[in-house]
Amino acid sequence: SGNDNSEALPESIPSAPGTLPHFMEEPDDAYIIKSNPIVLRCKAMPAMQIFFKCNGEWVHQNEHVSEESMDETTGLKIREVFINVTRQQVEDFHGPEDYWCQCVAWSHLGTSKSRKASVRIAYLRKNFEQDPQGKEVPIEGMIVLHCRPPEGVPAAEVEWLKNEEPIDSNLDENIDTRADHNLIIRQARLSDSGNYTCMAANIVAKRRSMSATVVVYVNGGWSSWTEWSNCNARCGRGWQKRSRTCTNPAPLNGGAFCEGMSVQKITCTSLCPVDGSWEVWSEWSVCSPECEHLRVRECIAPPPRNGGKYCEGLSQESENCTEGLCIQDKKPLHEIKSQNIENASDIALYSGLGAAVIAVAVLVVGVTLYRRSQSEYGVDVIDSSALTGGFQTFNFKTVRQGNSLLLNSSMQPDLTVSRTYSGPICLQDPMDKELMTESSLFNPLSDIKVKVQSSFMVSLGVTERAEYHGKAHSGTFPHGNNRGFGTIQARNKATYIQNLSSISTRSELKTTAIFGHLGGRLVVPNTGVSLLIPHGAIPEESSWEIYLAINQRESSLQPEGTDVLLGPEVTCGPSDASVSTPFALTIPHCAEVNSEHWNIHLKKRTQQGKWEEVMSVEEETTSCYCLLDPYACHILLNSFGTYALIGEPISDCAVRQLKVAVFGCLSCNSLDYNLRVYCMDNTPCAFQEVVLDERLQGGQLLEEPKLLYFKGNTFSLQISVLDIPPFLWRIKPFTACQEVPFSRVWCSNQKPLHCAFSLERYTPATTQLSCKICVRQVKGHEQILQIQTSILESERESITFFAHDDSNFPAQMGAKAFKIPYSIRQRICATFDTPNAKGKDWQMLAQKNCISRNLSYFATQNSPSAVILDLWEARHQHDGDLDSLACALEEIGRTHSKISDITETEIEEPDFNYSRQNGL
């Protein structure tokens, strides 16, 4: 861009008096942005000529743009010159230094040179030389975030953003952004948690760094210990306890949970109370002027101690000392005393006679009023037609011998025993095993008296009661049994009541398998009861025969008061075995989980057959762990045994979930059709018991079961049949609605409630049945089941009984019993069990899996993460929801590369393909 001097310089330089040129404006350093040329300017006075020189060579005269003016004050000539520099010129220059230009001005005295102005091409690289890295720091710790902006010309200026808002260090003395582009927070506060971004900018562009997440966490601290509780034993050796909570401060933002125990127990000894006892009587005193002498005794043999009872009786005794010879008021003393005694006896006698007369009068009036009130309601019927009120006889076809359901109609009844049965029409378990023998008789009885309330009382929801007076076989109804039994006959359709547990005699539901060091899973099919034996719980080179059973006999656990048994009584064993890692026992329950309405306890049966409380579900303990899901309780235990869940309702709003199911079948008479309505606990095992019993009776499920929320508010349950098609079907009067007392539903103790209705077709041509079954709690929840079915078995649609039919896999051993492949599980444990600056990451793993209570239990385990994953396996035995686990791992805040390392290294393992498909 330059030529030789002869071309660049003018031929002649005018001569004029003056001084050397003085530069009024010199060329400035400039940057070429993209492809836009820059302009360099120069201004001098006095100046006859000005030329630019770039990189040591003169710029051609034609490339200059010159302007001339006159200074009005001095009259001197001012000259201003401009040149353009292009990007191409700068790129084509290859010298040891930057492209530069300067201007030279002439006057008659000589020349002056300006400063050199450099011209550079401006740019800003895309990638930061160092991105800020996320940090987790304790509160009041120092935070240093490093940032090295991308290379650029001119050098980029750095600005910090927090949650997309600029940070002004002038407004916060705790923050410094001046030190070599770094961000320094001297004392971390909770408000300093956030996403930080480094912004770099120059005249060309702006660049954003990767965001760095800063978490300011608070490690948990223990509160002060509470006072020691009183000794729990009133006498002898017991224990005291005190507790503290991890709330001073509470862990925050993933901070470490408090180390140590939340509860301390010590032994104590209470002094046993000693009841006082009298010493022997003293000698009689000297006879007094009143002809009496005294003797005394003291309660000192021993005296009462430690709250013991004081001696009962008198401490002083007196008697006549002259054998009645002493005279007082001119009468022997013994005569005065005997008269007083006789007067007192007369008063007592007259008082007793008066009270007896009043009691007899009240009794007579009460009996009269009772008879009048009874005569206002029903009608007495003295023949067998009275069975239309709701009770009638069976008429069974002959079936195989040995069936406990057979009723022998050929034998004549023994009419020697008279019994009265009074109660609601629907009873819970009247078909007792004692009643269902082959010698039992239920023939039509002639001497029967039935009293039924009028139909308007049924419509008002008043509890129906029927009085049954009859004579039956002496072996039919055992003495002391207050259960009623209704029957069905071909021509007389009515309600019958039946307890399912007496239909078939079954032993315990039990599953057994042999497990080794690899562990496995044991399931009682279709009951919701399962047992998970973790890998390593059984010693190496050992094999144990482990069993899991549900007790179907009458439970020895009798809840107190309003307490209820919420699920099956489950036994696992062998009872003498001890595992090194907690196993997971899953027991279904029927409570609507709410800690404000229920207090749920886990109980265990001792070897002596007594039940002792293991823990409350809300209690913090390190001996075991209970996780209450909506329909099941998952329990981590170290010892086998028999366990049960007990619910203590805290308020009337406590809800017991009942499953309502309707079964139907044709009766022995082809025109009759029986509907059986069951209200059972909403647990799979309770439903399976009903299904098994119905199969024995030939019953079919007519509609998908529904859930009824039964509150503990003391109101009864009503079951009714509605919308029966007229002219096709009919039902006996007063039998379409049945009512069950609250106590019989609430305290059923795992026994399914069963009410039955008998319908009659007018003609055999009717094969379709349409009606509604309404089940409602008075002032509570209501469910309506729409029945639309064919009474012919070949035309009826089948309904699935169980959502998860696991009868084909009662036991799984080794790796196939677990959803998470063992190699991946090992890596997860190794990652989250490792301590870091902020605590142990297994706590975040627990929280992401909705385990936020009693974390001290996991802290006592050798591998907290392994126990958490065992609990996850127990909760997801049916769905195997690995996606949710993968999401939980991702959210924890570990870098994605660690999780991907866990998975990518497992591609060659056969089980991993399944895991990858499921998101892990």
PDB file of N, CA and C in Angstrom, residues 219-263:
ATOM      1  N   ASN A 219     -25.944 -28.465  57.563  1.00  0.00           N
ATOM      2  CA  ASN A 219     -25.874 -29.764  58.221  1.00  0.00           C
ATOM      3  C   ASN A 219     -26.769 -29.761  59.462  1.00  0.00           C
ATOM      4  N   GLY A 220     -27.422 -30.900  59.674  1.00  0.00           N
ATOM      5  CA  GLY A 220     -28.329 -31.009  60.809  1.00  0.00           C
ATOM      6  C   GLY A 220     -27.592 -30.963  62.139  1.00  0.00           C
ATOM      7  N   GLY A 221     -28.274 -30.445  63.129  1.00  0.00           N
ATOM      8  CA  GLY A 221     -27.721 -30.400  64.487  1.00  0.00           C
ATOM      9  C   GLY A 221     -28.765 -30.870  65.488  1.00  0.00           C
ATOM     10  N   TRP A 222     -28.326 -31.545  66.502  1.00  0.00           N
ATOM     11  CA  TRP A 222     -29.250 -32.094  67.491  1.00  0.00           C
ATOM     12  C   TRP A 222     -29.806 -30.994  68.388  1.00  0.00           C
ATOM     13  N   SER A 223     -31.061 -31.155  68.735  1.00  0.00           N
ATOM     14  CA  SER A 223     -31.648 -30.317  69.779  1.00  0.00           C
ATOM     15  C   SER A 223     -31.176 -30.827  71.140  1.00  0.00           C
ATOM     16  N   SER A 224     -31.562 -30.137  72.174  1.00  0.00           N
ATOM     17  CA  SER A 224     -31.214 -30.597  73.520  1.00  0.00           C
ATOM     18  C   SER A 224     -32.021 -31.843  73.864  1.00  0.00           C
ATOM     19  N   TRP A 225     -31.466 -32.664  74.708  1.00  0.00           N
ATOM     20  CA  TRP A 225     -32.175 -33.864  75.154  1.00  0.00           C
ATOM     21  C   TRP A 225     -33.393 -33.462  75.992  1.00  0.00           C
ATOM     22  N   THR A 226     -34.454 -34.208  75.825  1.00  0.00           N
ATOM     23  CA  THR A 226     -35.599 -34.017  76.714  1.00  0.00           C
ATOM     24  C   THR A 226     -35.264 -34.582  78.095  1.00  0.00           C
ATOM     25  N   GLU A 227     -36.126 -34.299  79.057  1.00  0.00           N
ATOM     26  CA  GLU A 227     -35.937 -34.883  80.376  1.00  0.00           C
ATOM     27  C   GLU A 227     -36.164 -36.395  80.302  1.00  0.00           C
ATOM     28  N   TRP A 228     -35.519 -37.123  81.185  1.00  0.00           N
ATOM     29  CA  TRP A 228     -35.731 -38.572  81.231  1.00  0.00           C
ATOM     30  C   TRP A 228     -37.187 -38.860  81.607  1.00  0.00           C
ATOM     31  N   SER A 229     -37.771 -39.810  80.921  1.00  0.00           N
ATOM     32  CA  SER A 229     -39.149 -40.201  81.246  1.00  0.00           C
ATOM     33  C   SER A 229     -39.168 -40.951  82.582  1.00  0.00           C
ATOM     34  N   ASN A 230     -40.361 -41.103  83.111  1.00  0.00           N
ATOM     35  CA  ASN A 230     -40.486 -41.897  84.330  1.00  0.00           C
ATOM     36  C   ASN A 230     -40.175 -43.355  84.036  1.00  0.00           C
ATOM     37  N   CYS A 231     -39.736 -44.059  85.035  1.00  0.00           N
ATOM     38  CA  CYS A 231     -39.443 -45.489  84.874  1.00  0.00           C
ATOM     39  C   CYS A 231     -40.740 -46.204  84.515  1.00  0.00           C
ATOM     40  N   ASN A 232     -40.680 -47.019  83.435  1.00  0.00           N
ATOM     41  CA  ASN A 232     -41.918 -47.643  82.957  1.00  0.00           C
ATOM     42  C   ASN A 232     -42.381 -48.796  83.847  1.00  0.00           C
ATOM     43  N   ALA A 233     -41.551 -49.220  84.769  1.00  0.00           N
ATOM     44  CA  ALA A 233     -41.949 -50.299  85.683  1.00  0.00           C
ATOM     45  C   ALA A 233     -42.262 -49.712  87.055  1.00  0.00           C
ATOM     46  N   ARG A 234     -43.432 -50.005  87.547  1.00  0.00           N
ATOM     47  CA  ARG A 234     -43.797 -49.514  88.872  1.00  0.00           C
ATOM     48  C   ARG A 234     -43.037 -50.237  89.977  1.00  0.00           C
ATOM     49  N   CYS A 235     -42.598 -51.434  89.643  1.00  0.00           N
ATOM     50  CA  CYS A 235     -41.920 -52.233  90.662  1.00  0.00           C
ATOM     51  C   CYS A 235     -40.829 -53.033  89.982  1.00  0.00           C
ATOM     52  N   GLY A 236     -39.620 -52.892  90.446  1.00  0.00           N
ATOM     53  CA  GLY A 236     -38.527 -53.680  89.911  1.00  0.00           C
ATOM     54  C   GLY A 236     -37.807 -52.978  88.770  1.00  0.00           C
ATOM     55  N   ARG A 237     -37.229 -53.785  87.876  1.00  0.00           N
ATOM     56  CA  ARG A 237     -36.352 -53.285  86.825  1.00  0.00           C
ATOM     57  C   ARG A 237     -37.172 -52.849  85.602  1.00  0.00           C
ATOM     58  N   GLY A 238     -36.862 -51.686  85.065  1.00  0.00           N
ATOM     59  CA  GLY A 238     -37.540 -51.179  83.868  1.00  0.00           C
ATOM     60  C   GLY A 238     -36.580 -50.313  83.082  1.00  0.00           C
ATOM     61  N   TRP A 239     -37.116 -49.396  82.306  1.00  0.00           N
ATOM     62  CA  TRP A 239     -36.253 -48.498  81.545  1.00  0.00           C
ATOM     63  C   TRP A 239     -36.857 -47.104  81.460  1.00  0.00           C
ATOM     64  N   GLN A 240     -35.947 -46.141  81.270  1.00  0.00           N
ATOM     65  CA  GLN A 240     -36.315 -44.754  81.029  1.00  0.00           C
ATOM     66  C   GLN A 240     -35.753 -44.349  79.676  1.00  0.00           C
ATOM     67  N   LYS A 241     -36.365 -43.389  79.060  1.00  0.00           N
ATOM     68  CA  LYS A 241     -35.837 -42.924  77.788  1.00  0.00           C
ATOM     69  C   LYS A 241     -35.930 -41.411  77.695  1.00  0.00           C
ATOM     70  N   ARG A 242     -35.069 -40.875  76.849  1.00  0.00           N
ATOM     71  CA  ARG A 242     -35.136 -39.463  76.510  1.00  0.00           C
ATOM     72  C   ARG A 242     -34.856 -39.349  75.018  1.00  0.00           C
ATOM     73  N   SER A 243     -35.249 -38.267  74.421  1.00  0.00           N
ATOM     74  CA  SER A 243     -35.126 -38.139  72.973  1.00  0.00           C
ATOM     75  C   SER A 243     -34.652 -36.750  72.601  1.00  0.00           C
ATOM     76  N   ARG A 244     -34.207 -36.640  71.375  1.00  0.00           N
ATOM     77  CA  ARG A 244     -33.826 -35.353  70.803  1.00  0.00           C
ATOM     78  C   ARG A 244     -34.138 -35.408  69.315  1.00  0.00           C
ATOM     79  N   THR A 245     -34.218 -34.267  68.686  1.00  0.00           N
ATOM     80  CA  THR A 245     -34.571 -34.204  67.270  1.00  0.00           C
ATOM     81  C   THR A 245     -33.489 -33.460  66.511  1.00  0.00           C
ATOM     82  N   CYS A 246     -33.375 -33.813  65.238  1.00  0.00           N
ATOM     83  CA  CYS A 246     -32.361 -33.189  64.370  1.00  0.00           C
ATOM     84  C   CYS A 246     -32.945 -31.907  63.794  1.00  0.00           C
ATOM     85  N   THR A 247     -33.148 -30.928  64.676  1.00  0.00           N
ATOM     86  CA  THR A 247     -33.816 -29.683  64.269  1.00  0.00           C
ATOM     87  C   THR A 247     -33.067 -28.440  64.731  1.00  0.00           C
ATOM     88  N   ASN A 248     -31.805 -28.577  65.117  1.00  0.00           N
ATOM     89  CA  ASN A 248     -31.081 -27.431  65.661  1.00  0.00           C
ATOM     90  C   ASN A 248     -29.714 -27.270  64.992  1.00  0.00           C
ATOM     91  N   PRO A 249     -29.664 -26.911  63.726  1.00  0.00           N
ATOM     92  CA  PRO A 249     -30.802 -26.709  62.804  1.00  0.00           C
ATOM     93  C   PRO A 249     -31.193 -28.022  62.123  1.00  0.00           C
ATOM     94  N   ALA A 250     -32.298 -27.986  61.403  1.00  0.00           N
ATOM     95  CA  ALA A 250     -32.707 -29.134  60.602  1.00  0.00           C
ATOM     96  C   ALA A 250     -31.867 -29.173  59.331  1.00  0.00           C
ATOM     97  N   PRO A 251     -31.550 -30.371  58.810  1.00  0.00           N
ATOM     98  CA  PRO A 251     -30.790 -30.446  57.556  1.00  0.00           C
ATOM     99  C   PRO A 251     -31.536 -29.723  56.431  1.00  0.00           C
ATOM    100  N   LEU A 252     -30.766 -28.999  55.625  1.00  0.00           N
ATOM    101  CA  LEU A 252     -31.385 -28.229  54.551  1.00  0.00           C
ATOM    102  C   LEU A 252     -30.541 -28.357  53.294  1.00  0.00           C
ATOM    103  N   ASN A 253     -31.213 -28.420  52.156  1.00  0.00           N
ATOM    104  CA  ASN A 253     -30.546 -28.485  50.845  1.00  0.00           C
ATOM    105  C   ASN A 253     -29.566 -29.649  50.756  1.00  0.00           C
ATOM    106  N   GLY A 254     -29.961 -30.787  51.315  1.00  0.00           N
ATOM    107  CA  GLY A 254     -29.108 -31.965  51.240  1.00  0.00           C
ATOM    108  C   GLY A 254     -28.026 -32.024  52.285  1.00  0.00           C
ATOM    109  N   GLY A 255     -28.121 -31.208  53.306  1.00  0.00           N
ATOM    110  CA  GLY A 255     -27.122 -31.257  54.370  1.00  0.00           C
ATOM    111  C   GLY A 255     -27.148 -32.575  55.107  1.00  0.00           C
ATOM    112  N   ALA A 256     -26.062 -32.883  55.783  1.00  0.00           N
ATOM    113  CA  ALA A 256     -25.926 -34.174  56.449  1.00  0.00           C
ATOM    114  C   ALA A 256     -26.910 -34.295  57.599  1.00  0.00           C
ATOM    115  N   PHE A 257     -27.477 -35.479  57.728  1.00  0.00           N
ATOM    116  CA  PHE A 257     -28.340 -35.760  58.874  1.00  0.00           C
ATOM    117  C   PHE A 257     -27.467 -35.907  60.117  1.00  0.00           C
ATOM    118  N   CYS A 258     -28.079 -35.649  61.260  1.00  0.00           N
ATOM    119  CA  CYS A 258     -27.319 -35.714  62.509  1.00  0.00           C
ATOM    120  C   CYS A 258     -26.756 -37.117  62.722  1.00  0.00           C
ATOM    121  N   GLU A 259     -25.535 -37.177  63.170  1.00  0.00           N
ATOM    122  CA  GLU A 259     -24.923 -38.451  63.516  1.00  0.00           C
ATOM    123  C   GLU A 259     -25.329 -38.822  64.946  1.00  0.00           C
ATOM    124  N   GLY A 260     -25.572 -40.082  65.165  1.00  0.00           N
ATOM    125  CA  GLY A 260     -25.905 -40.520  66.514  1.00  0.00           C
ATOM    126  C   GLY A 260     -27.357 -40.920  66.643  1.00  0.00           C
ATOM    127  N   MET A 261     -27.747 -41.230  67.855  1.00  0.00           N
ATOM    128  CA  MET A 261     -29.077 -41.758  68.139  1.00  0.00           C
ATOM    129  C   MET A 261     -30.025 -40.623  68.519  1.00  0.00           C
ATOM    130  N   SER A 262     -31.275 -40.775  68.090  1.00  0.00           N
ATOM    131  CA  SER A 262     -32.300 -39.794  68.467  1.00  0.00           C
ATOM    132  C   SER A 262     -32.984 -40.184  69.776  1.00  0.00           C
ATOM    133  N   VAL A 263     -32.822 -41.425  70.186  1.00  0.00           N
ATOM    134  CA  VAL A 263     -33.458 -41.889  71.430  1.00  0.00           C
ATOM    135  C   VAL A 263     -32.417 -42.619  72.259  1.00  0.00           C
TER     136      VAL A 263
END
